[in-house]
Coordinates of C-alpha atoms and ligand atoms in Angstrom, one line a residue:
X157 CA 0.0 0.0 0.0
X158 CA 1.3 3.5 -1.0
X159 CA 1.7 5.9 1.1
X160 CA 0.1 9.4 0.2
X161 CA 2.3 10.8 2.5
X162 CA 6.5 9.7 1.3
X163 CA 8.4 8.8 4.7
X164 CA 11.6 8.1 5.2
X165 CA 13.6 5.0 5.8
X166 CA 13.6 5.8 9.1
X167 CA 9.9 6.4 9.7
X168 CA 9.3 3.8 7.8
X169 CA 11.4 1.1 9.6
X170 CA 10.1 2.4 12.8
X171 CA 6.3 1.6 11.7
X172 CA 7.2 -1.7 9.8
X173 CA 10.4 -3.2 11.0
X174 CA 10.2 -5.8 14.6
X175 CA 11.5 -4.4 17.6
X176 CA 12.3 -5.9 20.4
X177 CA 14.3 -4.1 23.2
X178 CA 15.7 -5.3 26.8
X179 CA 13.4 -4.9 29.1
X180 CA 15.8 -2.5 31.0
X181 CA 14.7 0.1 28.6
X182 CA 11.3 -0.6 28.5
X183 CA 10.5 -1.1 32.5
X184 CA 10.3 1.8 35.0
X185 CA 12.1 1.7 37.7
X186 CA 9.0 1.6 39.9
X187 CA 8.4 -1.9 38.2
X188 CA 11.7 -3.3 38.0
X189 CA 11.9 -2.3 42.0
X190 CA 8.4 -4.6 41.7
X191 CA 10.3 -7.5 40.0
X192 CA 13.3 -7.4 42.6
X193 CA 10.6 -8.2 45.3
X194 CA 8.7 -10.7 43.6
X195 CA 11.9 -12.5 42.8
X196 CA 13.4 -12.5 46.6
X197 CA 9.6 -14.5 47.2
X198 CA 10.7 -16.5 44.4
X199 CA 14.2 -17.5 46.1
X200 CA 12.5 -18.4 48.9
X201 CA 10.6 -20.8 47.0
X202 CA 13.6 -22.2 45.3
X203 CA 15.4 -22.5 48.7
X204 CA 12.0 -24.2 50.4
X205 CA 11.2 -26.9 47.2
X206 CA 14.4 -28.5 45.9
X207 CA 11.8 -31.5 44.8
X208 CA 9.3 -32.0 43.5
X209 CA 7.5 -33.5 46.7
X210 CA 9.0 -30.4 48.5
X211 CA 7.6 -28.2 45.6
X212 CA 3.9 -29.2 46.6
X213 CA 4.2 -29.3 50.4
X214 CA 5.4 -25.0 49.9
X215 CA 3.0 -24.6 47.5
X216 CA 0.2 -25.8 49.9
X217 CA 1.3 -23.7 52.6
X218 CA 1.4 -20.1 50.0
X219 CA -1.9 -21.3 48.6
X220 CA -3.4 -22.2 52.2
X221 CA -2.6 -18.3 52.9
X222 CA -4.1 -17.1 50.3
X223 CA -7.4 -18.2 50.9
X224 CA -7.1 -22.5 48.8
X225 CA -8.8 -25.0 50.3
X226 CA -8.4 -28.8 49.7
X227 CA -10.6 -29.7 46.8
X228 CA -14.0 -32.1 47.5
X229 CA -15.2 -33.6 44.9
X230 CA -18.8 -33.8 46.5
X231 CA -19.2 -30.0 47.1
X232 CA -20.5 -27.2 45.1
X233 CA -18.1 -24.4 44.4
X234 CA -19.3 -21.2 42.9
X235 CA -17.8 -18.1 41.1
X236 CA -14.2 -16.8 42.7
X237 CA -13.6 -20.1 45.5
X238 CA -10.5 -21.1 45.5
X239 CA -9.6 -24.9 45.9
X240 CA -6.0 -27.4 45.2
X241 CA -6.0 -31.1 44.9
X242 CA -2.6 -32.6 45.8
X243 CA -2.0 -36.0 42.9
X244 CA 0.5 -38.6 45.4
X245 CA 2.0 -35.7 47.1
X246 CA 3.9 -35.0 43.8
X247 CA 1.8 -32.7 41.7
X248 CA -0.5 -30.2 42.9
X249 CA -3.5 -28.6 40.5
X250 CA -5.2 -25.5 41.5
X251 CA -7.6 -23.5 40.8
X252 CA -9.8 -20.3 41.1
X253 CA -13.5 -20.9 39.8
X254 CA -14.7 -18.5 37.4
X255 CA -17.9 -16.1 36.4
X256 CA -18.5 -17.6 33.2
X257 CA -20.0 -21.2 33.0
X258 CA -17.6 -24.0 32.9
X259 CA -18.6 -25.4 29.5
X260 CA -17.3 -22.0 27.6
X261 CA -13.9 -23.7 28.7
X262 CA -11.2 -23.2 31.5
X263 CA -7.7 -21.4 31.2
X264 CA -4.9 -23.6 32.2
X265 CA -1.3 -22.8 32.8
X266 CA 0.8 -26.4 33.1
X267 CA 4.3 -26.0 34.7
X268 CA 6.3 -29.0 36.2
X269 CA 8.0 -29.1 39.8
X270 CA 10.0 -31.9 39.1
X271 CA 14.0 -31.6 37.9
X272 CA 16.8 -33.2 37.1
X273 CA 19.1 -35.0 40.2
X274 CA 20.8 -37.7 41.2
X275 CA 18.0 -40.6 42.5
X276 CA 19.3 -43.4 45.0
X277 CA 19.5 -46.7 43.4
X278 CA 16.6 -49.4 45.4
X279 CA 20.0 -51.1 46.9
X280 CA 22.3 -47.6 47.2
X281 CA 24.5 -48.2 50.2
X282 CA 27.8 -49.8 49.8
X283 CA 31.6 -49.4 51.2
X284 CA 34.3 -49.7 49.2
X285 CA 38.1 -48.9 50.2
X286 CA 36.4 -48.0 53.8
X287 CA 34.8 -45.5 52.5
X288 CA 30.6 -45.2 52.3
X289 CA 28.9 -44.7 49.1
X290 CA 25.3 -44.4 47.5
X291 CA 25.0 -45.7 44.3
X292 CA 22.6 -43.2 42.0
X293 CA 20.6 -43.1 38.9
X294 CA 20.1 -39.7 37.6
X295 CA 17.1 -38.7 36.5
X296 CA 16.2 -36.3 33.2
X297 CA 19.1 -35.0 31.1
X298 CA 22.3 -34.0 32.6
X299 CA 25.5 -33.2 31.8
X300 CA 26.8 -36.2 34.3
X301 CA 30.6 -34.6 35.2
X302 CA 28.7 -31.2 35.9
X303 CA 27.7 -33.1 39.3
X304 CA 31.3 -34.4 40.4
X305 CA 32.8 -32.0 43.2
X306 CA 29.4 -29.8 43.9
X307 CA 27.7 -30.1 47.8
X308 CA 25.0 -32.7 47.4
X309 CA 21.9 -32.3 49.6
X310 CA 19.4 -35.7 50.4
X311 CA 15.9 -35.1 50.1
X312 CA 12.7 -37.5 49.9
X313 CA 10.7 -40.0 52.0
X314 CA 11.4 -43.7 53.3
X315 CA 8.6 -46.0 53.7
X316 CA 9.5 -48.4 56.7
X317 CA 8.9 -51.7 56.9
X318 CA 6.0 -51.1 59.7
X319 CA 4.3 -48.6 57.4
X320 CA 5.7 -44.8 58.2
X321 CA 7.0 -43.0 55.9
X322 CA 9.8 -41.1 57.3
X323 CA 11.0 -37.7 55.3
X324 CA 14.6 -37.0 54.9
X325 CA 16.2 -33.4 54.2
X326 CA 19.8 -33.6 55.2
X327 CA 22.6 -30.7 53.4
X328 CA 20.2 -27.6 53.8
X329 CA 20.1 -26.5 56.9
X330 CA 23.2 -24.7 57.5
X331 CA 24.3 -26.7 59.9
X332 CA 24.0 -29.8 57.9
X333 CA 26.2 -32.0 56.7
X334 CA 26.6 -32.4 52.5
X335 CA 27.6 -35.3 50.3
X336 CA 29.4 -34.9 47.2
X337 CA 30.4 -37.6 44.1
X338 CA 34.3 -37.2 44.0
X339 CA 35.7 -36.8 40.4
X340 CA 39.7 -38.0 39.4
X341 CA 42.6 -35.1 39.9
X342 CA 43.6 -33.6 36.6
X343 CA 47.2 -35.4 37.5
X344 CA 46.0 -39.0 37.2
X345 CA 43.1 -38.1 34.6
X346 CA 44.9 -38.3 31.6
X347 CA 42.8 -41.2 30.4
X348 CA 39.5 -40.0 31.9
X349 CA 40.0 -36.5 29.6
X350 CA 40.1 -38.9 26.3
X351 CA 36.8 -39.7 27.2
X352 CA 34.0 -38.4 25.2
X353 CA 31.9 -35.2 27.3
X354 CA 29.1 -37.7 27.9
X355 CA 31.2 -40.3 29.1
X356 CA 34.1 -38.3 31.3
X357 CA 31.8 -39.5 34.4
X358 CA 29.9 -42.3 33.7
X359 CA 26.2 -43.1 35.0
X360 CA 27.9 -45.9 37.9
X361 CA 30.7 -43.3 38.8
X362 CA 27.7 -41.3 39.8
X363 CA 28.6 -42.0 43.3
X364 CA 27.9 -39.9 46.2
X365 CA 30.3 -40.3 49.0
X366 CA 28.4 -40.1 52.8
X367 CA 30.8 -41.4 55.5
X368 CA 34.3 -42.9 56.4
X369 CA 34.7 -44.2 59.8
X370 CA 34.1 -47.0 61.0
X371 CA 32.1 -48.4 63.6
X372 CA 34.1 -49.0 66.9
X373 CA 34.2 -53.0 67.5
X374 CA 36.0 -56.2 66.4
X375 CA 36.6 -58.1 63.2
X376 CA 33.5 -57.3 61.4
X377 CA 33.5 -56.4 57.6
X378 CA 32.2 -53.8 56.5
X379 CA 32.9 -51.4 59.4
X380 CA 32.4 -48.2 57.8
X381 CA 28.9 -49.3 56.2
X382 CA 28.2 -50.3 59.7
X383 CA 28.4 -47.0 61.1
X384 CA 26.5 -45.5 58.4
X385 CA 23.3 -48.0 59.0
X386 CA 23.8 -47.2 62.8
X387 CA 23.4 -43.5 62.4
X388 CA 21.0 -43.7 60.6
X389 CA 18.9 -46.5 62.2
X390 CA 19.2 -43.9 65.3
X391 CA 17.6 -41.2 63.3
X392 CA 15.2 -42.9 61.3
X393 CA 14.3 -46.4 62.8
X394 CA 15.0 -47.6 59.0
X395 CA 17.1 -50.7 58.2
X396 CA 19.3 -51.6 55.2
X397 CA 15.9 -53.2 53.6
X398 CA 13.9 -49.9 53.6
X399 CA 16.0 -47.9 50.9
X400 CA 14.0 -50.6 48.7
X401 CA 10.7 -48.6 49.4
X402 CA 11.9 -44.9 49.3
X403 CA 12.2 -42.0 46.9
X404 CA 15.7 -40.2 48.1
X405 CA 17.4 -37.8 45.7
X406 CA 20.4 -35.9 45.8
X407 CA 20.0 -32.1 44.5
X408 CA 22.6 -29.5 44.9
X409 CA 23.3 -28.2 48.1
X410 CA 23.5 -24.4 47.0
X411 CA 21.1 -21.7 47.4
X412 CA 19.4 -19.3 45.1
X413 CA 21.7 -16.3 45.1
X414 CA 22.0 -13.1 43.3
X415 CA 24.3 -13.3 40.4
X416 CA 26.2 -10.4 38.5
X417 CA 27.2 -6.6 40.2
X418 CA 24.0 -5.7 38.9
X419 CA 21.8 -8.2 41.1
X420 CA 20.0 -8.5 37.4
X421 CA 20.1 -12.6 37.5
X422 CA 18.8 -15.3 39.7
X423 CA 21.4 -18.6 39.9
X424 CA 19.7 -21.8 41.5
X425 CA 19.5 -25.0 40.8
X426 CA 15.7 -26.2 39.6
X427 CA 14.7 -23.3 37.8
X428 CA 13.4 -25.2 34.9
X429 CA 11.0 -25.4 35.6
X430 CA 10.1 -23.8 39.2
X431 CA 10.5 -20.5 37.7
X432 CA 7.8 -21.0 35.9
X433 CA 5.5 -23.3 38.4
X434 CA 5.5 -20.3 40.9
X435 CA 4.8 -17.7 38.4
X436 CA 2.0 -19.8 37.5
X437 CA 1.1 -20.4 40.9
X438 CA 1.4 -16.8 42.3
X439 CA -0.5 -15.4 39.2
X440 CA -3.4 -18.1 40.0
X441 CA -3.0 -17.3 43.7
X442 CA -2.8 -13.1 43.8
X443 CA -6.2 -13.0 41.2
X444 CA -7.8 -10.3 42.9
X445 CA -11.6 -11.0 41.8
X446 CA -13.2 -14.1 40.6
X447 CA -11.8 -14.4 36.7
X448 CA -13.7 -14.8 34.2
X449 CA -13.3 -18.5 33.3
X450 CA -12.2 -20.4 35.5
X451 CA -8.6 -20.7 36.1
X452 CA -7.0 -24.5 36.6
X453 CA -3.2 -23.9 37.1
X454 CA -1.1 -27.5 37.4
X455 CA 2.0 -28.2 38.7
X456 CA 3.0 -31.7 37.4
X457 CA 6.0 -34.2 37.9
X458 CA 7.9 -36.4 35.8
X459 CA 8.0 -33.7 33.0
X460 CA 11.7 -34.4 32.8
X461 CA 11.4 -37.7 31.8
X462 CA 9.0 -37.5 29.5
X463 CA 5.8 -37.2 31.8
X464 CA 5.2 -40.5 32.0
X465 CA 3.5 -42.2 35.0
X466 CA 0.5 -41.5 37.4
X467 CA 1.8 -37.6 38.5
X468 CA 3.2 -36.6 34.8
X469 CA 0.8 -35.3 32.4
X470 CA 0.3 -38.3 29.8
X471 CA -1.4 -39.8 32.9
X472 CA -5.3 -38.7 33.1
X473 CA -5.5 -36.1 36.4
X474 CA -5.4 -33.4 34.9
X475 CA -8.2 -34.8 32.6
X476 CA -10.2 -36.4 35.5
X477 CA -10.1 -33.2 37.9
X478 CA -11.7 -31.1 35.1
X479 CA -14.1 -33.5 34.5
X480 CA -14.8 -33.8 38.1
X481 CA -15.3 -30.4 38.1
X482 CA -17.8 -29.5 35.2
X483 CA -19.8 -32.5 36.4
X484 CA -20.1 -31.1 40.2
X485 CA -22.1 -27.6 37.4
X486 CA -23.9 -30.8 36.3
X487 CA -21.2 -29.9 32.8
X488 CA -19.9 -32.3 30.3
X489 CA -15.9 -32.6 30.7
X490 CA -15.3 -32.9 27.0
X491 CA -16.8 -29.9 25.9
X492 CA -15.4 -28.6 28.7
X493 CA -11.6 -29.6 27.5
X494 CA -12.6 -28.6 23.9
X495 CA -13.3 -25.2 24.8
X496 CA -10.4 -24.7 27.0
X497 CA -7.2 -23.0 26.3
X498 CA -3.6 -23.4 28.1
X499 CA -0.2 -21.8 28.6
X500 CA 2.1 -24.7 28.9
X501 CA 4.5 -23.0 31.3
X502 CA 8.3 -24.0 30.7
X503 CA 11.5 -22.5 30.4
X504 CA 13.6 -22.1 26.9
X505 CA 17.2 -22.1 25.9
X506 CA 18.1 -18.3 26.3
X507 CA 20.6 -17.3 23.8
X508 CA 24.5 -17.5 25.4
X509 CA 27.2 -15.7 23.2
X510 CA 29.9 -18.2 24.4
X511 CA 27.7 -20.8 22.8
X512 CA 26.3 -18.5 20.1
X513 CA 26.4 -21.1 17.3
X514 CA 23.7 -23.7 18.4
X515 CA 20.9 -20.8 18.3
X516 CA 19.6 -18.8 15.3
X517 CA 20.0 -15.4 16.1
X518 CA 16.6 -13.8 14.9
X519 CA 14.8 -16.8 16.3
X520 CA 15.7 -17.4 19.6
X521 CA 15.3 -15.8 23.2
X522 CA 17.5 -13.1 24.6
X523 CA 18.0 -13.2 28.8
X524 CA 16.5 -10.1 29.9
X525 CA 13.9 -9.6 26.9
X526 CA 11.3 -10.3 28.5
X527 CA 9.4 -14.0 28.8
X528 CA 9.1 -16.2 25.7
X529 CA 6.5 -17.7 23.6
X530 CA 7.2 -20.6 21.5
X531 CA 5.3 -21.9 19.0
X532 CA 6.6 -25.4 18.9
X533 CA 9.5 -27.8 19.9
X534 CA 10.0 -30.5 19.3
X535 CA 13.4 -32.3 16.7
X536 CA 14.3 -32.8 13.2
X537 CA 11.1 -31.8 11.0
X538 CA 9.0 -30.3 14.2
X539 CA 8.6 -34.2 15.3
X540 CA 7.1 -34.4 18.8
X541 CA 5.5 -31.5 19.0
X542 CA 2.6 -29.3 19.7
X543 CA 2.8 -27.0 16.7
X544 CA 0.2 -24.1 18.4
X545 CA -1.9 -22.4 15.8
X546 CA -1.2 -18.9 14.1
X547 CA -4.7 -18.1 15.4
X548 CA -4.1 -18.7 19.0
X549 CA -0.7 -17.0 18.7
X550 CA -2.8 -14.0 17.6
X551 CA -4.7 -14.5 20.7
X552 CA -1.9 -14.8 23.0
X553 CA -0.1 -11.9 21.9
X554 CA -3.1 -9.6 21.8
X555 CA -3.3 -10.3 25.4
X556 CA 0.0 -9.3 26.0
X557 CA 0.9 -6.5 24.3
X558 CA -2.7 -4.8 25.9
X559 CA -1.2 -5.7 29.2
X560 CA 2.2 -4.5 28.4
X561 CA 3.9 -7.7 29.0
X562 CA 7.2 -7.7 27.5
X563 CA 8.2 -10.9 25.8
X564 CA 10.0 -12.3 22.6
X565 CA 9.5 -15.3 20.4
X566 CA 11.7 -18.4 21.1
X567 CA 13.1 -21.6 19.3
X568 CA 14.7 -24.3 20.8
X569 CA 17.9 -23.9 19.2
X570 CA 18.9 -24.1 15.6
X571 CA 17.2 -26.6 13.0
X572 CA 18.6 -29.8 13.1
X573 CA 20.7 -29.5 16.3
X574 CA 19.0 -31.4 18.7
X575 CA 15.2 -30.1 20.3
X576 CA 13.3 -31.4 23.2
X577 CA 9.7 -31.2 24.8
X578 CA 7.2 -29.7 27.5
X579 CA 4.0 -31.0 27.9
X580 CA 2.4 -28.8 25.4
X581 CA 1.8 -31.7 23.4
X582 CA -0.2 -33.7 25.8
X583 CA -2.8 -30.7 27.0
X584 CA -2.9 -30.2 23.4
X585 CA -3.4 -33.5 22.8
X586 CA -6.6 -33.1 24.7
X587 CA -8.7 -30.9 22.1
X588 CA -7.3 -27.6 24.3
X589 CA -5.5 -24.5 22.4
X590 CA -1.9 -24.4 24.0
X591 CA 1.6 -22.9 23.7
X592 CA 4.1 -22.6 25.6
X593 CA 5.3 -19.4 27.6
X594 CA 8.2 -19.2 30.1
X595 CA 11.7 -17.8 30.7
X596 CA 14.6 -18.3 29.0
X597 CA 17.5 -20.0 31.5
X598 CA 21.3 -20.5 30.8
X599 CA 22.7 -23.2 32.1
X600 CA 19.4 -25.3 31.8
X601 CA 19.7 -28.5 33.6
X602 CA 23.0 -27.8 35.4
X603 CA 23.1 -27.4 38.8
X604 CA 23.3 -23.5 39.2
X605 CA 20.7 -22.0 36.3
X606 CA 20.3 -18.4 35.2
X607 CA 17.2 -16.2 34.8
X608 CA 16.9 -12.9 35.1
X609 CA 14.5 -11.2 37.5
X610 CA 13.3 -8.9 34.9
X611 CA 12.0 -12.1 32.6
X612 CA 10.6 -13.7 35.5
X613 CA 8.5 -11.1 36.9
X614 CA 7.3 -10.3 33.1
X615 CA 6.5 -14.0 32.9
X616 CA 4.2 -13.9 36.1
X617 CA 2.7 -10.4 34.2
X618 CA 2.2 -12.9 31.5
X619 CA 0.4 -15.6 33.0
X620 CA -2.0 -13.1 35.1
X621 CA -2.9 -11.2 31.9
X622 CA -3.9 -14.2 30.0
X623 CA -5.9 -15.5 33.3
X624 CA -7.7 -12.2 34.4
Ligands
MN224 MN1 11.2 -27.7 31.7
MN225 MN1 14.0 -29.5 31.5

């Protein structure tokens, strides 16, 4: 279309061209004061739910406060309750009940609480060279010698042999002792750096060392191991038999911290995807008035290996809690679903200039540009997928932009490189609209991530623009 009126290249680039600026530009300072607070809330989350179990029991007691109730599936709820239904202790869904009737569809936002770690084999304990070991079996995709040599904290439950479950948290308290798996000196390791980078610590080197002294008595074997089972048999009443029935996992030991002069980053370990489960959850939770659909906001587990099992999201809760819930408005679930639309909450790979090569510069997400919508994931030829729909893009970013959220377009790294999922695909896979919204990370999956507070707050903006 001609313009009557010639303008310049300037002018003209300024109307036409895509712009997308750091959000240190765009932000006032009043907000970016905002985003600091929010975000020392946020550490304290990270710090308080280093599992996914952990992840549920602090998100119950935020939710509690602000006004959630344990869901019944016999009672009536009407326009602006609040209720949460805890799946096995290990996922939580929540959510805020709207104006509208349930069968014009509810608004979900889907993060996961669960993130990679070190698990404890069934049969962990052993002692070799008098010294006490756990063997491990890491869960979700690590770099493995990224978790030599770092404090290692012990989190989960036992379930004894009489029937109580007994809950573990050893390495956080400051006070606490830590475990760590030991990694070869660069004098003897020669042979170890020939290694290919996936190989340089092998899944059985994944030891974690706990203990070295033996116990004090005659000409037992296993002395060391002995003492181990004694300390702990005083603390927890559990024998060498009850590791068969427990979940234990090692995390890192670290805490959220501030990272750069500027304070501008977050570093902590489980950020993907706990960044974005308590933006989700604090967006859900700080809805002033009822909305007006109602608002079902899930925190699942087992995203991280591929969301199998009865807490990930190819199992049915999420599916059976929605139906529960139109049937108790005397609704059909299926419409219900087919009406429904969903941010699948996740992190992406924020662009790293050391690393430039593996993203494509005009597609990728840029730490500090505000929180990122991606259209698909996925490998090779957009295989495994949710591919979300230029029309609810269009929706999406309507919402934002009137809400001035700031937030880019992402990719998950160049074509043909490699790729990965969320669990876009399975909401989607249930007749609802989705794409996925979070922040971009460096460092993803190693045990110190990076976000920056200015993404996260704008990706909590996000979520409560698209819910109120
Ligand atoms: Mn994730
Ligand atoms: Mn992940």
């Amino acid at each position: 279309m001609a313009s009557k009126t010639q303008k310049n290249a300037k002018e003209l680039q300024k109307q036409l061209f895509m712009k997308k600026k750091n959000s240190g530009l765009i932000m006032t300072e009043a907000e970016m004061k905002t985003a600091d607070k929010f975000c020392e809330n946020y550490k304290k989350f990270l710090n308080d739910a280093k599992t996914e179990r952990e992840a549920v029991k602090a998100s119950v007691e935020i939710l509690k406060k602000c006004g959630f109730t344990a869901y019944d599936n016999k009672k009536k709820y009407k326009a602006g309750d609040k209720i949460y239904f805890v799946n096995r202790g290990k996922a939580i869904i929540l959510a805020v009940i709207g104006k509208e009737g349930i069968e014009k569809g509810v608004n979900i936002l889907a993060a996961h609480i669960d993130s990679p770690r070190l698990d404890l084999k069934q049969n962990p304990l052993y002692e070799d060279a008098e010294m006490a070991y756990f063997k491990t079996h890491y869960y979700g995709g690590i770099k493995k010698y990224q978790w030599t040599a770092i404090p290692l904290s012990l989190h989960g439950v036992i379930i004894r042999n009489d029937g109580k479950t007994v809950e573990v948290n050893i390495g956080e308290d400051e006070n606490d002792p830590v475990f760590v798996v030991t990694d070869l000196l660069p004098h003897l390791a020669q042979e170890q750096m020939k290694r290919p980078a996936n190989k340089i610590i092998t899944g059985e080197e994944l030891n974690v060392l706990i203990g070295s002294r033996p116990f004090k008595d005659d000409e037992e074997s296993e002395l060391v191991k002995l003492n181990i089972m004694n300390i702990l048999f005083d603390k927890y009443g559990i024998t060498e038999e009850d590791f068969i029935s427990a979940e234990l996992e090692t995390v890192p030991a670290f805490k959220a911290k501030d990272v750069g002069f500027d304070r501008s980053l977050i570093g902590a370990y489980g950020q993907d995807d706990r960044v974005c489960a308590y933006t989700a959850m604090m967006a859900t939770a700080d809805l002033k008035n009822a909305p007006p659909k109602t608002v079902v906001t899930v925190l699942t587990d087992k995203e991280e290996t591929g969301s199998d099992g009865n807490t990930g999201l190819q199992s049915s809760y999420l599916e059976y809690f929605i139906y529960n819930l139109a049937e108790s408005f005397g609704k059909n679930g299926r419409e219900v679903l087919s009406a429904s639309k969903c941010l699948s909450a996740d992190v992406n790979a924020g662009f790293d200039p050391t690393f430039g090569d593996v993203l494509e510069k005009k597609n990728s997400a840029f730490v500090g540009k505000g929180t990122v919508l991606t259209k698909f994931t996925g490998a090779g030829g957009k295989s495994g997928t949710n591919d979300s729909s230029a029309e609810f893009v269009g929706y999406v970013r309507q919402i934002f932009d009137k809400n001035k959220v700031i937030w880019q377009t992402g990719e998950l790294g160049k074509v043909d490189l490699g790729g990965g999922g969320t669990v876009a695909k399975y909401i989607a896979n249930l007749d609802v609209d989705t794409i996925d919204l979070g922040v971009p990370v460096l460092s993803m999956h190693a045990p110190f991530e990076i976000t920056s507070k200015n993404d996260v707050y704008m990706t909590y903006k996000a979520f409560s623009a698209f819910i109120k």
